[in-house]
Amino acid sequence: MAGIYAVFALGLNVHWGYTGLFNIGIAGFFALGAYTAALLTSPAADPLLFEEFVFAGDWAQLGILDLGIDLWFVLALAAAGAACGVVALLIGYVTLRLNDDYLAIATLGIAESVRLFFLNEKWVANGSKGLYQIPQFLEGWLPSDKYNYLYMVVVIVVLAVLFALVQRVMKSPWGRVLRAIREDEVATAASGKNVFSFKLQAFVLGAVIMGVGGALFAHHIRFVSPLTFDPLLGTFIIWAMLMVGGSGNNLGAILGAFVVWGLWVGARFLPGELADPNFRFFMVGVLIVAVILLRPGGILGELRRVTRGRAGRSAVRLDDG
Amino acid sequence: MAAREVTQGWIPAFAGMTRGFGKGLPKGEGVGRGLRALRAAVQRLRATWSPGYAVAAAVAALFVLGFLPFVKMGLVVNGFVLGAIIATGAIGLTLIYGNLNFANIAHGDYMAMGAYVAFFVVTDLLAAVGIQGQGFGPFTFGYPLLIALPLAAAAVALGAVVLDVVVYRRLRNRQVNAVVMAMASLGLAIAVRGLIQIIWTGEKLQLPRESRQVYHLPMDIRIPPDSIFIAGLAVVLVVGVYVLLTRTKIGKAMRATADNPDLARVTGIPTERVIWATWAIGGGLAAIAGVLLAVFQAQLLPSMGWEFLIPLFAAVILGGIGNPYGALVGALVIGVSMEVSTQWITPSYKHAVAFIIMIVLLLARPRGLLGRSN
Amino acid sequence: MALLEARDIVAGYGETQILHGVSLVVNEGEIVTIIGPNGCGKSTFMKSVVGLVQVRTGSVTFRGADITAYPPERVVRTGLCYVPQSANVFPSLSIRENLEMGAFIRGDDGRARIDEMFGLFPDLARRPTARAGSLSGGQRQMLALARALMLDPVLLLLDEPSAGLSPAIMGLVFERIRDINATGVALLLVEQQAREALRLSDRGYVLSGGENRLEDRGPALLDNPEVARLYLGG
């Protein structure tokens, strides 16, 4: 689970940590990825639903072809990523030209719209009841009680691949431009870079990663419903992970995911009031604020490759690791 | 010589017109005074005039006229009530946006907090001292709610100021950029909601209410009396904010700070105090909006504020960030659109409607309907 | 007696240091002008005096008090007012409201002073309800001056009051500056229009690369061949 969240933290790191894009609708991409994967790999839940697919036009054609056929898992991940990428492309195209704050509101809007869509359009995904019995990757190789170990390996492999990818990309000249945009958009534009296009690419890349995360999630839990993707577990906690681990640092993002998820799960075993999920909810918020106030760089902070400081305090970060 | 030339710049045509207009009319004492007042009003209008207002008026008129024949009037009326609630929240939000220059993502949760504080005052505090009452006049709620309203507003206003001192001021002094401020407000949004859930659990709650007769008006309009209360209170608040911003020293200082914070400081305006005033007003309005929303929806949920963020921001952006009058217009447009949309699409898509209007508008007019060009 | 004394001011933004030790004195009732090439730190110097830019080392003394670390809203209270180069009025406020804001920290409501300002700047009195954003450049500059004068300052700092104005209006602004000075207010100007400004100044400073280069009486600087060659365009 922490591994899956680490994937999201990585995706968010591409948005916020590297490019400074403020996405508060992670849950939307989360849900979209999960649903895409679930729909592509699930057998039709019941004949009635199948009928509806037939009448629903082009989109459903895809459904008919794939329904009941155990699609190759990797393809599902790719499709989930692609779906998120397309949505990100559309929404980014509209909002990335504008003020940063608009993006935040727009992503919030996407998250809400995606949720409402899956909640209300029962023909797509069974409405509020959700999809269940989503098949798992390599199901049957191992007895079900051991299966989680196998899946853990799968998640770690995917995470490692994505980590290597993001790491590589961010070291490339392309990644340097992104960081430059985060530091000073105007100067970057002045040096002849098409800021909008770079931001859009980064937004899409991050969204694709989130989509993959969503797909991994769907195959792990084997159940998706609109209620799964509430803002807390779908968005807030991922922010906490990135902030704690250190935005702008991929290792930090992954570390943050494990630390925060560990705290989250571990808190269940605390005595009395402290185990209350509402209290944990509260603490997620406090944690984010505390990190911003006290340790803007997170645990790891960003390894500075460019020796240029930002105005103000942010230069403090890499003091003592 | 040179001084003459400068004066030529003063929109001479228009000024001349009003002057001529006054001359050509009989000079009865009363008429003259009336005319002077009229001319002053025209002048004031001209002073605040911008092309944005014309566009906004045109859009609003088209909007109303174009849809009127197909729309159930009841939904429109409902939309105005919803719009009034959005406006109450959005005006505070846009003031904060304008003055502090960041999107306060916790605004929705401030609203929810207001609703819950009012709930606490009504069901625990006042009930404990024996003040109880249901069905005040024609309304579903009891008069204790009227006591709870200002208390909730004061509590949230105070909370907003305290959070500013504890969190935002420190970030301001560090001169972080707007997105980090918004980030902090996201953290606070989560914390506030968590606090609500700790105290009042995550379950649905209801204010004590009594069922009441709905007013029937011609054209098949039905208005619950509560809606009249909501709209009335919103109007009072909007007028109050207008008076505050245009007539009081602190209100003018708020507008000045929104225009140019550095200039405000070198002018001697205590910007920190102005910021506190902004938080207090924004927080108080948010709390009241939260209570009104709770009355409108007849329930309280911890997520009610977070979910209300989309219409709030849609209204703010529609009206042009930092412009309270714009936020008012935006709120009414959004409110009516949301309600009227339910005639054709599932009501649960309401928020998506607000979102889509916002996106379309951003494409067409990135600075909002009333947005200034600068 | 020195009214304002800045000693070895070092200041800048972020990691960039712009002023490397600037010293300057303004005496009571004087007009002093700072000239120098673009980017030499003239505006930064003014901002560090009023507290908008933090002074790293060095000190600013005004009327005997050390105001180096004062925030801008406190500097104003000491009788030192500042008019920035651009964006020096509140565009969405009316003329009258701009002046009221100028009087924010006055004990009274400033009504009498506003009338005085309307007397000094008759243009402004014509349409007191007009939004400052709708004014022409010259009118804005007048309004900015009037706003700064609302507090009866002892010293007025003007950052390029003539920037972006037509020659005729520029002349008018300089005329007003002379009027203001005649009432006993000392002025410190930063000017691109070096010739004009030095002509009406008691003394002038030449800044270059964030350091003092020359200091002399205004007319003397005008006659200085080096200054003429470097900054006055020959």
mmCIF file of N, CA and C in Angstrom, chain A residues 124-205:
data_model
loop_
_atom_site.group_PDB
_atom_site.id
_atom_site.type_symbol
_atom_site.label_atom_id
_atom_site.label_comp_id
_atom_site.label_asym_id
_atom_site.label_seq_id
_atom_site.Cartn_x
_atom_site.Cartn_y
_atom_site.Cartn_z
ATOM 1 N N VAL A 124 -21.784 2.927 -16.561
ATOM 2 C CA VAL A 124 -20.346 2.801 -16.740
ATOM 3 C C VAL A 124 -19.761 1.874 -15.687
ATOM 4 N N ALA A 125 -20.069 2.148 -14.480
ATOM 5 C CA ALA A 125 -19.338 1.444 -13.442
ATOM 6 C C ALA A 125 -20.181 1.197 -12.210
ATOM 7 N N ASN A 126 -21.447 0.900 -12.443
ATOM 8 C CA ASN A 126 -22.236 0.415 -11.323
ATOM 9 C C ASN A 126 -22.488 1.454 -10.226
ATOM 10 N N GLY A 127 -22.314 2.731 -10.543
ATOM 11 C CA GLY A 127 -22.664 3.800 -9.595
ATOM 12 C C GLY A 127 -22.009 3.672 -8.244
ATOM 13 N N SER A 128 -22.796 3.973 -7.248
ATOM 14 C CA SER A 128 -22.214 4.048 -5.922
ATOM 15 C C SER A 128 -21.827 2.682 -5.379
ATOM 16 N N LYS A 129 -22.363 1.621 -5.988
ATOM 17 C CA LYS A 129 -21.998 0.294 -5.481
ATOM 18 C C LYS A 129 -20.570 -0.059 -5.877
ATOM 19 N N GLY A 130 -20.139 0.518 -6.967
ATOM 20 C CA GLY A 130 -18.751 0.312 -7.349
ATOM 21 C C GLY A 130 -18.532 -0.993 -8.092
ATOM 22 N N LEU A 131 -17.318 -1.211 -8.473
ATOM 23 C CA LEU A 131 -16.917 -2.440 -9.150
ATOM 24 C C LEU A 131 -16.178 -3.290 -8.152
ATOM 25 N N TYR A 132 -16.463 -4.601 -8.207
ATOM 26 C CA TYR A 132 -15.715 -5.467 -7.294
ATOM 27 C C TYR A 132 -15.240 -6.702 -8.042
ATOM 28 N N GLN A 133 -14.519 -7.509 -7.348
ATOM 29 C CA GLN A 133 -13.920 -8.707 -7.935
ATOM 30 C C GLN A 133 -13.083 -8.365 -9.145
ATOM 31 N N ILE A 134 -12.345 -7.321 -9.021
ATOM 32 C CA ILE A 134 -11.414 -6.980 -10.083
ATOM 33 C C ILE A 134 -10.311 -8.034 -10.073
ATOM 34 N N PRO A 135 -10.034 -8.616 -11.222
ATOM 35 C CA PRO A 135 -9.033 -9.692 -11.219
ATOM 36 C C PRO A 135 -7.662 -9.171 -10.841
ATOM 37 N N GLN A 136 -6.865 -10.038 -10.327
ATOM 38 C CA GLN A 136 -5.512 -9.629 -9.946
ATOM 39 C C GLN A 136 -4.511 -10.177 -10.925
ATOM 40 N N PHE A 137 -3.405 -9.563 -10.929
ATOM 41 C CA PHE A 137 -2.322 -9.933 -11.838
ATOM 42 C C PHE A 137 -1.754 -11.292 -11.452
ATOM 43 N N LEU A 138 -1.609 -12.166 -12.432
ATOM 44 C CA LEU A 138 -1.038 -13.482 -12.172
ATOM 45 C C LEU A 138 -1.800 -14.221 -11.079
ATOM 46 N N GLU A 139 -3.077 -14.027 -11.092
ATOM 47 C CA GLU A 139 -3.916 -14.661 -10.080
ATOM 48 C C GLU A 139 -3.781 -16.179 -10.208
ATOM 49 N N GLY A 140 -3.709 -16.831 -9.110
ATOM 50 C CA GLY A 140 -3.663 -18.280 -9.157
ATOM 51 C C GLY A 140 -2.245 -18.847 -9.141
ATOM 52 N N TRP A 141 -1.264 -18.040 -9.302
ATOM 53 C CA TRP A 141 0.120 -18.522 -9.224
ATOM 54 C C TRP A 141 0.459 -18.973 -7.816
ATOM 55 N N LEU A 142 -0.078 -18.204 -6.904
ATOM 56 C CA LEU A 142 0.228 -18.486 -5.516
ATOM 57 C C LEU A 142 -1.079 -18.626 -4.759
ATOM 58 N N PRO A 143 -1.075 -19.367 -3.695
ATOM 59 C CA PRO A 143 -2.279 -19.411 -2.857
ATOM 60 C C PRO A 143 -2.621 -18.004 -2.388
ATOM 61 N N SER A 144 -3.907 -17.727 -2.238
ATOM 62 C CA SER A 144 -4.333 -16.340 -2.031
ATOM 63 C C SER A 144 -3.730 -15.720 -0.772
ATOM 64 N N ASP A 145 -3.402 -16.534 0.227
ATOM 65 C CA ASP A 145 -2.845 -15.923 1.431
ATOM 66 C C ASP A 145 -1.424 -15.426 1.206
ATOM 67 N N LYS A 146 -0.762 -15.971 0.199
ATOM 68 C CA LYS A 146 0.591 -15.511 -0.088
ATOM 69 C C LYS A 146 0.605 -14.454 -1.189
ATOM 70 N N TYR A 147 -0.567 -14.275 -1.793
ATOM 71 C CA TYR A 147 -0.596 -13.455 -2.992
ATOM 72 C C TYR A 147 -0.075 -12.033 -2.753
ATOM 73 N N ASN A 148 -0.385 -11.519 -1.581
ATOM 74 C CA ASN A 148 0.018 -10.139 -1.296
ATOM 75 C C ASN A 148 1.518 -9.920 -1.437
ATOM 76 N N TYR A 149 2.287 -10.960 -1.126
ATOM 77 C CA TYR A 149 3.734 -10.813 -1.267
ATOM 78 C C TYR A 149 4.113 -10.656 -2.724
ATOM 79 N N LEU A 150 3.452 -11.460 -3.546
ATOM 80 C CA LEU A 150 3.719 -11.384 -4.971
ATOM 81 C C LEU A 150 3.393 -9.977 -5.473
ATOM 82 N N TYR A 151 2.216 -9.499 -5.037
ATOM 83 C CA TYR A 151 1.789 -8.199 -5.535
ATOM 84 C C TYR A 151 2.724 -7.109 -5.058
ATOM 85 N N MET A 152 3.242 -7.293 -3.880
ATOM 86 C CA MET A 152 4.184 -6.310 -3.355
ATOM 87 C C MET A 152 5.392 -6.195 -4.281
ATOM 88 N N VAL A 153 5.843 -7.352 -4.740
ATOM 89 C CA VAL A 153 6.975 -7.338 -5.664
ATOM 90 C C VAL A 153 6.593 -6.578 -6.928
ATOM 91 N N VAL A 154 5.385 -6.842 -7.413
ATOM 92 C CA VAL A 154 4.921 -6.156 -8.619
ATOM 93 C C VAL A 154 4.947 -4.649 -8.412
ATOM 94 N N VAL A 155 4.373 -4.223 -7.294
ATOM 95 C CA VAL A 155 4.314 -2.786 -7.016
ATOM 96 C C VAL A 155 5.715 -2.201 -6.960
ATOM 97 N N ILE A 156 6.599 -2.934 -6.290
ATOM 98 C CA ILE A 156 7.958 -2.406 -6.150
ATOM 99 C C ILE A 156 8.641 -2.289 -7.507
ATOM 100 N N VAL A 157 8.385 -3.276 -8.362
ATOM 101 C CA VAL A 157 8.983 -3.209 -9.693
ATOM 102 C C VAL A 157 8.466 -1.972 -10.442
ATOM 103 N N VAL A 158 7.149 -1.812 -10.422
ATOM 104 C CA VAL A 158 6.564 -0.651 -11.121
ATOM 105 C C VAL A 158 7.123 0.636 -10.550
ATOM 106 N N LEU A 159 7.175 0.691 -9.220
ATOM 107 C CA LEU A 159 7.678 1.882 -8.559
ATOM 108 C C LEU A 159 9.117 2.156 -8.986
ATOM 109 N N ALA A 160 9.908 1.092 -9.031
ATOM 110 C CA ALA A 160 11.318 1.255 -9.391
ATOM 111 C C ALA A 160 11.446 1.780 -10.813
ATOM 112 N N VAL A 161 10.626 1.221 -11.706
ATOM 113 C CA VAL A 161 10.678 1.672 -13.097
ATOM 114 C C VAL A 161 10.323 3.156 -13.182
ATOM 115 N N LEU A 162 9.225 3.537 -12.496
ATOM 116 C CA LEU A 162 8.790 4.929 -12.544
ATOM 117 C C LEU A 162 9.825 5.842 -11.901
ATOM 118 N N PHE A 163 10.387 5.363 -10.804
ATOM 119 C CA PHE A 163 11.402 6.156 -10.122
ATOM 120 C C PHE A 163 12.572 6.428 -11.055
ATOM 121 N N ALA A 164 13.032 5.365 -11.695
ATOM 122 C CA ALA A 164 14.166 5.509 -12.609
ATOM 123 C C ALA A 164 13.803 6.476 -13.725
ATOM 124 N N LEU A 165 12.572 6.344 -14.210
ATOM 125 C CA LEU A 165 12.117 7.198 -15.300
ATOM 126 C C LEU A 165 12.118 8.669 -14.883
ATOM 127 N N VAL A 166 11.441 8.933 -13.762
ATOM 128 C CA VAL A 166 11.329 10.324 -13.325
ATOM 129 C C VAL A 166 12.705 10.895 -13.006
ATOM 130 N N GLN A 167 13.506 10.068 -12.351
ATOM 131 C CA GLN A 167 14.836 10.503 -11.978
ATOM 132 C C GLN A 167 15.628 10.912 -13.213
ATOM 133 N N ARG A 168 15.534 10.071 -14.228
ATOM 134 C CA ARG A 168 16.271 10.306 -15.456
ATOM 135 C C ARG A 168 15.771 11.557 -16.150
ATOM 136 N N VAL A 169 14.460 11.624 -16.220
ATOM 137 C CA VAL A 169 13.835 12.752 -16.908
ATOM 138 C C VAL A 169 14.209 14.069 -16.232
ATOM 139 N N MET A 170 14.231 14.024 -14.906
ATOM 140 C CA MET A 170 14.460 15.282 -14.199
ATOM 141 C C MET A 170 15.916 15.734 -14.260
ATOM 142 N N LYS A 171 16.789 14.758 -14.545
ATOM 143 C CA LYS A 171 18.196 15.142 -14.693
ATOM 144 C C LYS A 171 18.473 15.663 -16.096
ATOM 145 N N SER A 172 17.559 15.375 -16.990
ATOM 146 C CA SER A 172 17.758 15.790 -18.382
ATOM 147 C C SER A 172 17.562 17.298 -18.490
ATOM 148 N N PRO A 173 17.938 17.843 -19.607
ATOM 149 C CA PRO A 173 17.728 19.286 -19.811
ATOM 150 C C PRO A 173 16.258 19.659 -19.629
ATOM 151 N N TRP A 174 15.375 18.757 -20.018
ATOM 152 C CA TRP A 174 13.947 19.004 -19.879
ATOM 153 C C TRP A 174 13.584 19.243 -18.421
ATOM 154 N N GLY A 175 14.114 18.378 -17.543
ATOM 155 C CA GLY A 175 13.846 18.531 -16.122
ATOM 156 C C GLY A 175 14.411 19.838 -15.578
ATOM 157 N N ARG A 176 15.548 20.237 -16.102
ATOM 158 C CA ARG A 176 16.139 21.496 -15.648
ATOM 159 C C ARG A 176 15.237 22.670 -15.969
ATOM 160 N N VAL A 177 14.647 22.604 -17.164
ATOM 161 C CA VAL A 177 13.734 23.697 -17.529
ATOM 162 C C VAL A 177 12.566 23.744 -16.559
ATOM 163 N N LEU A 178 12.045 22.574 -16.189
ATOM 164 C CA LEU A 178 10.919 22.547 -15.256
ATOM 165 C C LEU A 178 11.284 23.225 -13.937
ATOM 166 N N ARG A 179 12.460 22.884 -13.439
ATOM 167 C CA ARG A 179 12.853 23.504 -12.169
ATOM 168 C C ARG A 179 13.034 25.005 -12.333
ATOM 169 N N ALA A 180 13.535 25.372 -13.488
ATOM 170 C CA ALA A 180 13.704 26.798 -13.747
ATOM 171 C C ALA A 180 12.350 27.497 -13.735
ATOM 172 N N ILE A 181 11.348 26.833 -14.276
ATOM 173 C CA ILE A 181 10.001 27.416 -14.292
ATOM 174 C C ILE A 181 9.514 27.599 -12.868
ATOM 175 N N ARG A 182 9.754 26.592 -12.059
ATOM 176 C CA ARG A 182 9.304 26.684 -10.680
ATOM 177 C C ARG A 182 9.965 27.864 -9.978
ATOM 178 N N GLU A 183 11.251 28.041 -10.231
ATOM 179 C CA GLU A 183 11.979 29.110 -9.552
ATOM 180 C C GLU A 183 11.562 30.479 -10.059
ATOM 181 N N ASP A 184 11.502 30.618 -11.346
ATOM 182 C CA ASP A 184 11.222 31.935 -11.895
ATOM 183 C C ASP A 184 10.676 31.794 -13.304
ATOM 184 N N GLU A 185 9.352 31.867 -13.347
ATOM 185 C CA GLU A 185 8.682 31.605 -14.602
ATOM 186 C C GLU A 185 9.029 32.658 -15.650
ATOM 187 N N VAL A 186 9.039 33.906 -15.206
ATOM 188 C CA VAL A 186 9.251 34.996 -16.148
ATOM 189 C C VAL A 186 10.632 34.892 -16.788
ATOM 190 N N ALA A 187 11.622 34.635 -15.950
ATOM 191 C CA ALA A 187 12.980 34.551 -16.461
ATOM 192 C C ALA A 187 13.107 33.398 -17.437
ATOM 193 N N THR A 188 12.434 32.282 -17.108
ATOM 194 C CA THR A 188 12.516 31.134 -17.998
ATOM 195 C C THR A 188 11.892 31.464 -19.348
ATOM 196 N N ALA A 189 10.754 32.141 -19.293
ATOM 197 C CA ALA A 189 10.098 32.528 -20.537
ATOM 198 C C ALA A 189 10.995 33.475 -21.327
ATOM 199 N N ALA A 190 11.654 34.355 -20.578
ATOM 200 C CA ALA A 190 12.493 35.345 -21.235
ATOM 201 C C ALA A 190 13.679 34.691 -21.927
ATOM 202 N N SER A 191 14.098 33.532 -21.399
ATOM 203 C CA SER A 191 15.244 32.883 -22.029
ATOM 204 C C SER A 191 14.799 32.001 -23.183
ATOM 205 N N GLY A 192 13.586 32.188 -23.629
ATOM 206 C CA GLY A 192 13.169 31.577 -24.872
ATOM 207 C C GLY A 192 12.492 30.231 -24.753
ATOM 208 N N LYS A 193 12.153 29.815 -23.535
ATOM 209 C CA LYS A 193 11.467 28.537 -23.378
ATOM 210 C C LYS A 193 9.960 28.766 -23.420
ATOM 211 N N ASN A 194 9.272 27.849 -24.048
ATOM 212 C CA ASN A 194 7.819 27.927 -24.047
ATOM 213 C C ASN A 194 7.306 27.352 -22.726
ATOM 214 N N VAL A 195 7.130 28.228 -21.770
ATOM 215 C CA VAL A 195 6.781 27.802 -20.419
ATOM 216 C C VAL A 195 5.504 26.980 -20.418
ATOM 217 N N PHE A 196 4.533 27.446 -21.154
ATOM 218 C CA PHE A 196 3.240 26.758 -21.164
ATOM 219 C C PHE A 196 3.387 25.312 -21.609
ATOM 220 N N SER A 197 4.129 25.121 -22.698
ATOM 221 C CA SER A 197 4.264 23.776 -23.227
ATOM 222 C C SER A 197 5.000 22.859 -22.242
ATOM 223 N N PHE A 198 6.002 23.392 -21.589
ATOM 224 C CA PHE A 198 6.724 22.577 -20.604
ATOM 225 C C PHE A 198 5.838 22.219 -19.426
ATOM 226 N N LYS A 199 5.084 23.196 -18.974
ATOM 227 C CA LYS A 199 4.190 22.939 -17.845
ATOM 228 C C LYS A 199 3.171 21.874 -18.213
ATOM 229 N N LEU A 200 2.645 21.993 -19.422
ATOM 230 C CA LEU A 200 1.629 21.045 -19.863
ATOM 231 C C LEU A 200 2.220 19.640 -19.902
ATOM 232 N N GLN A 201 3.432 19.520 -20.449
ATOM 233 C CA GLN A 201 4.068 18.204 -20.510
ATOM 234 C C GLN A 201 4.262 17.631 -19.109
ATOM 235 N N ALA A 202 4.704 18.486 -18.195
ATOM 236 C CA ALA A 202 4.925 18.008 -16.832
ATOM 237 C C ALA A 202 3.615 17.600 -16.187
ATOM 238 N N PHE A 203 2.587 18.395 -16.452
ATOM 239 C CA PHE A 203 1.277 18.096 -15.861
ATOM 240 C C PHE A 203 0.788 16.735 -16.351
ATOM 241 N N VAL A 204 0.938 16.517 -17.653
ATOM 242 C CA VAL A 204 0.500 15.244 -18.224
ATOM 243 C C VAL A 204 1.339 14.102 -17.661
ATOM 244 N N LEU A 205 2.648 14.281 -17.602
ATOM 245 C CA LEU A 205 3.508 13.215 -17.087
ATOM 246 C C LEU A 205 3.102 12.828 -15.663
#
